[in-house]
Coordinates of C-alpha atoms in Angstrom, one line a residue:
M1 CA -17.7 -27.0 18.8
P2 CA -14.0 -26.8 18.8
P3 CA -12.2 -23.3 19.3
I4 CA -11.4 -21.6 16.2
S5 CA -7.7 -20.9 15.8
S6 CA -5.9 -17.5 15.0
E7 CA -5.3 -19.0 11.5
Q8 CA -8.8 -19.5 10.8
K9 CA -9.8 -16.3 12.3
C10 CA -7.4 -14.5 9.8
C11 CA -8.7 -16.6 6.8
L12 CA -12.5 -15.6 7.9
T13 CA -11.5 -11.9 8.1
A14 CA -9.8 -12.1 4.9
W15 CA -12.8 -13.8 3.1
L16 CA -15.4 -11.3 4.9
W17 CA -13.3 -8.5 3.4
C18 CA -13.3 -9.8 0.1
W19 CA -16.9 -10.3 0.3
L20 CA -17.9 -6.9 1.6
M21 CA -15.8 -5.3 -1.3
L22 CA -17.5 -7.5 -3.9
L23 CA -20.9 -7.0 -2.5
S24 CA -20.0 -3.2 -2.5
A25 CA -19.4 -3.5 -6.5
C26 CA -22.5 -5.4 -6.9
R27 CA -24.8 -2.7 -5.4
G28 CA -23.7 -0.7 -8.4
H29 CA -21.1 2.0 -8.9
S30 CA -23.6 4.6 -8.5
H31 CA -22.5 4.7 -4.9
W32 CA -18.9 6.1 -5.8
H33 CA -16.5 6.3 -8.8
Y34 CA -13.2 7.9 -9.8
G35 CA -12.6 11.0 -11.9
T36 CA -12.6 14.6 -10.9
K37 CA -16.4 15.0 -10.4
G38 CA -16.7 11.4 -8.7
V39 CA -14.2 12.2 -6.2
Q40 CA -15.7 15.5 -5.2
E41 CA -19.0 13.9 -4.7
W42 CA -17.7 11.4 -2.0
P43 CA -18.1 13.5 1.0
Q44 CA -21.8 13.4 0.3
L45 CA -22.3 9.9 -0.4
D46 CA -24.8 8.1 1.7
L47 CA -23.1 5.0 3.1
N48 CA -23.9 2.4 5.7
A49 CA -20.7 3.1 7.3
E50 CA -20.0 6.5 8.5
N51 CA -18.7 8.5 5.8
Q52 CA -15.4 10.4 6.6
C53 CA -14.4 11.7 3.0
G54 CA -14.5 15.1 4.1
G55 CA -12.3 14.6 7.1
D56 CA -9.1 16.7 7.9
F57 CA -6.7 13.4 8.0
Q58 CA -7.4 12.2 4.4
S59 CA -5.2 10.1 2.2
P60 CA -3.3 10.0 -0.2
I61 CA -1.0 13.1 0.0
D62 CA 1.8 14.7 -2.0
I63 CA 5.0 13.8 0.2
D64 CA 7.2 16.8 0.3
T65 CA 10.3 15.3 1.0
R66 CA 12.1 18.5 2.1
A67 CA 9.3 19.1 4.7
T68 CA 9.6 15.3 6.3
I69 CA 10.7 14.9 9.8
Y70 CA 13.2 12.2 10.8
N71 CA 11.9 10.2 13.7
G72 CA 14.6 8.1 14.9
F73 CA 12.4 6.3 17.4
L74 CA 10.1 4.9 14.9
G75 CA 13.0 2.5 13.7
P76 CA 12.9 0.2 10.4
L77 CA 9.8 -1.5 9.2
Q78 CA 9.9 -5.3 10.5
Y79 CA 8.2 -7.6 8.2
V80 CA 7.1 -10.8 10.1
N81 CA 6.5 -14.3 8.2
Y82 CA 6.9 -12.0 5.0
T83 CA 8.9 -15.1 3.5
E84 CA 5.6 -17.1 3.8
R85 CA 4.8 -18.7 0.4
L86 CA 1.2 -17.7 -0.7
R87 CA 0.0 -20.8 -2.9
H88 CA -3.7 -20.4 -2.7
A89 CA -5.4 -16.9 -3.2
N90 CA -8.7 -14.9 -3.6
I91 CA -8.2 -12.6 -6.4
V92 CA -11.1 -9.8 -6.5
N93 CA -11.9 -7.6 -9.4
N94 CA -14.4 -5.4 -7.9
G95 CA -14.8 -2.7 -10.4
H96 CA -12.5 -0.3 -8.4
T97 CA -9.5 -2.3 -7.9
V98 CA -7.8 -5.7 -7.9
M99 CA -7.6 -7.2 -4.5
V100 CA -5.5 -10.3 -3.4
S101 CA -5.8 -12.1 -0.1
P102 CA -4.7 -15.5 1.3
D103 CA -7.1 -18.1 0.9
R104 CA -6.0 -20.2 3.9
G105 CA -4.8 -17.4 6.3
S106 CA -1.5 -15.9 6.7
R107 CA 0.8 -15.4 9.6
A108 CA 2.4 -12.1 7.9
A109 CA 2.7 -9.2 10.0
V110 CA 4.1 -5.6 10.1
T111 CA 5.4 -3.7 13.0
A112 CA 8.0 -1.1 14.1
R113 CA 9.6 0.1 17.3
G114 CA 7.4 3.2 17.3
L115 CA 4.2 1.6 15.8
P116 CA 1.3 1.1 18.3
G117 CA 1.2 -2.8 17.9
V118 CA 1.7 -5.5 15.8
Y119 CA -0.3 -5.6 12.5
K120 CA -1.4 -8.8 10.9
F121 CA -1.5 -8.8 7.0
L122 CA -5.0 -8.8 5.5
Q123 CA -4.7 -8.3 1.9
F124 CA -3.0 -6.1 -0.9
H125 CA -4.6 -4.4 -3.8
F126 CA -3.3 -1.9 -6.7
H127 CA -4.0 1.3 -8.1
W128 CA -2.9 2.3 -11.8
G129 CA -3.3 4.8 -14.6
A130 CA -4.4 4.3 -18.3
S131 CA -0.7 5.1 -19.2
S132 CA 2.5 5.1 -17.0
A133 CA 2.7 8.8 -16.8
E134 CA 0.4 8.5 -13.6
G135 CA -1.4 6.0 -11.6
T136 CA -0.4 6.3 -8.2
E137 CA -2.4 7.7 -5.3
H138 CA 0.5 9.2 -3.2
L139 CA 3.0 11.5 -5.0
V140 CA 6.5 12.3 -4.0
N141 CA 7.4 15.8 -4.7
G142 CA 4.6 16.1 -7.1
R143 CA 5.6 13.1 -9.2
P144 CA 3.6 10.1 -9.7
F145 CA 4.8 6.6 -10.5
A146 CA 2.9 3.8 -12.7
M147 CA 1.5 2.0 -10.1
E148 CA 0.9 1.8 -6.4
M149 CA 0.3 -1.2 -4.2
H150 CA -1.2 -1.4 -0.8
L151 CA -0.4 -3.8 1.8
V152 CA -3.4 -3.8 4.3
H153 CA -2.9 -4.9 7.9
I154 CA -5.3 -4.7 11.0
N155 CA -3.9 -4.1 14.5
T156 CA -4.0 -7.5 16.5
R157 CA -5.5 -5.5 19.3
Y158 CA -8.9 -5.0 17.4
G159 CA -9.2 -8.4 15.6
T160 CA -11.4 -7.3 12.5
A161 CA -11.1 -4.9 10.1
E162 CA -14.7 -3.6 11.2
E163 CA -13.7 -2.9 14.6
A164 CA -10.3 -1.4 13.3
Y165 CA -11.9 1.2 11.3
K166 CA -13.2 2.6 14.4
H167 CA -9.8 3.5 15.9
P168 CA -7.0 6.0 14.6
D169 CA -4.4 3.2 15.2
G170 CA -6.6 0.5 13.5
L171 CA -4.7 -0.2 10.5
V172 CA -1.1 0.0 9.0
V173 CA -1.2 0.3 5.2
V174 CA 2.3 -0.2 3.4
G175 CA 2.4 1.8 0.2
V176 CA 4.8 0.6 -2.5
F177 CA 5.3 2.4 -5.6
F178 CA 6.1 0.6 -8.8
E179 CA 8.4 2.1 -11.8
A180 CA 7.7 1.3 -15.3
G181 CA 10.4 -0.2 -17.3
R182 CA 11.6 -2.7 -19.9
R183 CA 12.5 -5.4 -17.5
G184 CA 9.3 -7.3 -15.7
N185 CA 8.9 -8.0 -12.1
R186 CA 9.2 -11.9 -11.7
A187 CA 7.2 -11.7 -8.4
L188 CA 4.4 -10.4 -10.0
N189 CA 4.2 -13.2 -12.9
S190 CA 1.9 -15.5 -11.3
L191 CA -0.6 -12.9 -10.4
V192 CA -0.1 -11.4 -13.7
K193 CA -1.0 -14.9 -15.6
A194 CA -4.1 -15.1 -13.2
L195 CA -5.5 -11.7 -14.2
R196 CA -5.7 -12.8 -17.8
H197 CA -8.3 -15.0 -16.8
M198 CA -10.5 -12.6 -15.2
H199 CA -11.0 -9.6 -17.3
E200 CA -14.7 -8.7 -16.1
E201 CA -15.6 -8.1 -12.2
H202 CA -15.7 -11.3 -10.2
T203 CA -13.8 -13.3 -7.6
L204 CA -11.3 -16.0 -8.7
K205 CA -10.0 -18.6 -6.4
V206 CA -6.6 -19.8 -7.6
R207 CA -3.6 -21.8 -7.3
L208 CA -0.8 -19.6 -8.1
S209 CA 1.5 -20.8 -11.0
K210 CA 4.2 -20.1 -8.7
P211 CA 4.0 -19.6 -4.8
L212 CA 4.1 -15.8 -3.9
A213 CA 6.1 -14.3 -1.1
L214 CA 5.0 -11.0 0.1
E215 CA 8.7 -10.3 0.8
D216 CA 9.5 -10.7 -3.3
L217 CA 6.8 -7.7 -3.8
L218 CA 8.9 -5.3 -1.7
P219 CA 11.6 -3.1 -3.2
R220 CA 15.2 -2.9 -1.9
D221 CA 15.6 -1.2 1.6
A222 CA 12.0 -1.8 2.2
Q223 CA 12.5 -1.0 5.9
Q224 CA 12.5 2.8 4.9
A225 CA 9.3 4.6 4.8
Y226 CA 7.4 8.0 5.2
I227 CA 4.9 7.9 7.8
Y228 CA 1.9 9.8 8.5
R229 CA -1.6 9.4 10.0
G230 CA -4.4 9.3 7.3
S231 CA -7.4 7.5 6.0
L232 CA -8.5 4.6 3.6
T233 CA -8.2 6.2 -0.1
T234 CA -11.7 5.0 -1.0
P235 CA -15.3 5.4 0.7
P236 CA -15.9 5.7 3.5
C237 CA -12.4 7.3 3.9
S238 CA -12.2 5.8 7.5
E239 CA -9.5 8.1 9.4
A240 CA -8.0 4.9 10.9
V241 CA -4.8 4.3 9.0
I242 CA -1.2 4.9 9.9
W243 CA 0.6 5.2 6.3
A244 CA 4.2 3.7 5.6
V245 CA 4.9 4.7 1.9
L246 CA 8.1 3.1 1.2
R247 CA 10.9 5.3 0.0
N248 CA 12.0 3.2 -3.0
P249 CA 9.9 2.1 -5.8
A250 CA 9.8 -1.5 -7.2
K251 CA 10.0 -2.3 -10.9
I252 CA 7.4 -3.4 -13.3
S253 CA 7.2 -3.8 -17.1
E254 CA 4.8 -2.1 -19.5
A255 CA 3.9 -5.7 -20.3
Q256 CA 2.8 -6.4 -16.8
L257 CA 1.0 -3.2 -16.6
E258 CA -1.1 -4.2 -19.5
A259 CA -2.7 -6.9 -17.7
F260 CA -4.1 -4.7 -15.1
R261 CA -5.2 -2.3 -17.7
E262 CA -7.0 -4.8 -19.7
L263 CA -9.2 -5.3 -16.8
E264 CA -12.7 -4.4 -17.2
V265 CA -15.5 -2.7 -15.3
E266 CA -19.0 -3.7 -16.0
G267 CA -20.3 -0.1 -16.3
G268 CA -21.4 2.6 -13.5
D269 CA -20.2 5.7 -14.3
E270 CA -22.5 8.1 -16.2
D271 CA -22.4 6.3 -19.4
H272 CA -23.2 2.9 -18.0
Q273 CA -21.0 1.1 -20.4
A274 CA -18.4 -1.5 -19.8
H275 CA -14.7 0.2 -19.8
H276 CA -11.3 -0.6 -19.0
L277 CA -10.4 -0.4 -15.1
V278 CA -8.1 2.5 -15.1
D279 CA -7.2 5.7 -13.3
N280 CA -8.3 4.1 -10.1
F281 CA -6.6 6.6 -8.0
R282 CA -7.8 9.6 -5.7
P283 CA -5.8 12.8 -6.0
P284 CA -3.7 13.9 -3.1
M285 CA -5.5 15.3 -0.1
P286 CA -4.6 18.7 2.1
L287 CA -2.4 17.8 5.2
H288 CA -4.4 20.1 7.4
G289 CA -1.2 20.6 9.5
R290 CA -0.3 17.0 9.8
K291 CA 3.4 16.3 9.9
V292 CA 4.9 13.5 7.7
F293 CA 7.8 11.7 9.4
R294 CA 10.4 9.3 7.8
N295 CA 12.2 6.5 9.7
F296 CA 15.4 7.0 7.7
D297 CA 18.1 9.7 8.1
Y298 CA 19.1 11.7 4.9
R299 CA 22.6 12.5 6.9
E300 CA 23.6 15.5 4.9
R301 CA 20.3 17.1 5.3
E302 CA 20.3 20.4 7.4
N303 CA 16.6 19.7 8.1
D304 CA 17.5 16.9 10.3
D305 CA 18.4 19.4 13.1
Y306 CA 14.4 19.2 13.6
A307 CA 14.6 15.4 14.3
V308 CA 12.3 14.1 17.0
K309 CA 12.2 10.6 18.8
T310 CA 8.6 9.8 19.6
Q311 CA 6.1 7.1 19.2
M312 CA 3.9 7.7 16.1
P313 CA 1.1 10.1 17.4
V314 CA -2.5 8.6 16.8

């Protein structure tokens, strides 16, 4: 048997991630769901994987910008091969989110001087609300945005997501806020078009109407981020994530948001009735003494007297 190439390994890992997410959904939403009561029950869930939803390093958080610490050693985020065009994609509505992964592998990655490795792109997914008044998992000074995208990357040191879950430096997730307005985001057009063909839960293999580059999904100054140690924001809430929440939001129109809000869940909450997939966000978790760093300098801020220059602690 010929050896498996790195691109084939990446494609297989992405496919496996999609399959596991879909399988989780097919087992029933009784495992977990959103809403105040649902989220409070997450730490008591009986999961095959280790449940860390009650841990001290949970995500998301409310980012108090005045309490953040400038870390000059971190350096700007570096996006490798983010200009690579994604033509074929797996799009999954698993009842909890919409997830997009490359169907034929990807060479995209993210790194930074202060991050403990190079992190290979795996998939991206979204969180949004029933209205644009809320929808994001992370908050900034108590303020939510209309939608948040998570670009998930795994440490090349570990190879698979399953192994990466076991290590505090296993994943880097880049969080991108979307601010609602009249003008649409052209980078989302091909994805929005595909969503209109998959209202209910299933996996859709599509050839995007227009090839999508990950770079096009990013806002301006995408190298600037708030960085902290945290977790996955869904069960099992593995505390294996270094978060890089971008400082600046991207744009999205209300019409584009409606394509997400029209997606349906087959029914898994208490009423067991089909309903729209909205408000799929976890509320902010306590910091428990964690520090939130930023890799950009406010300059005029006196708080920068407390600047540090060290690698991201894990």
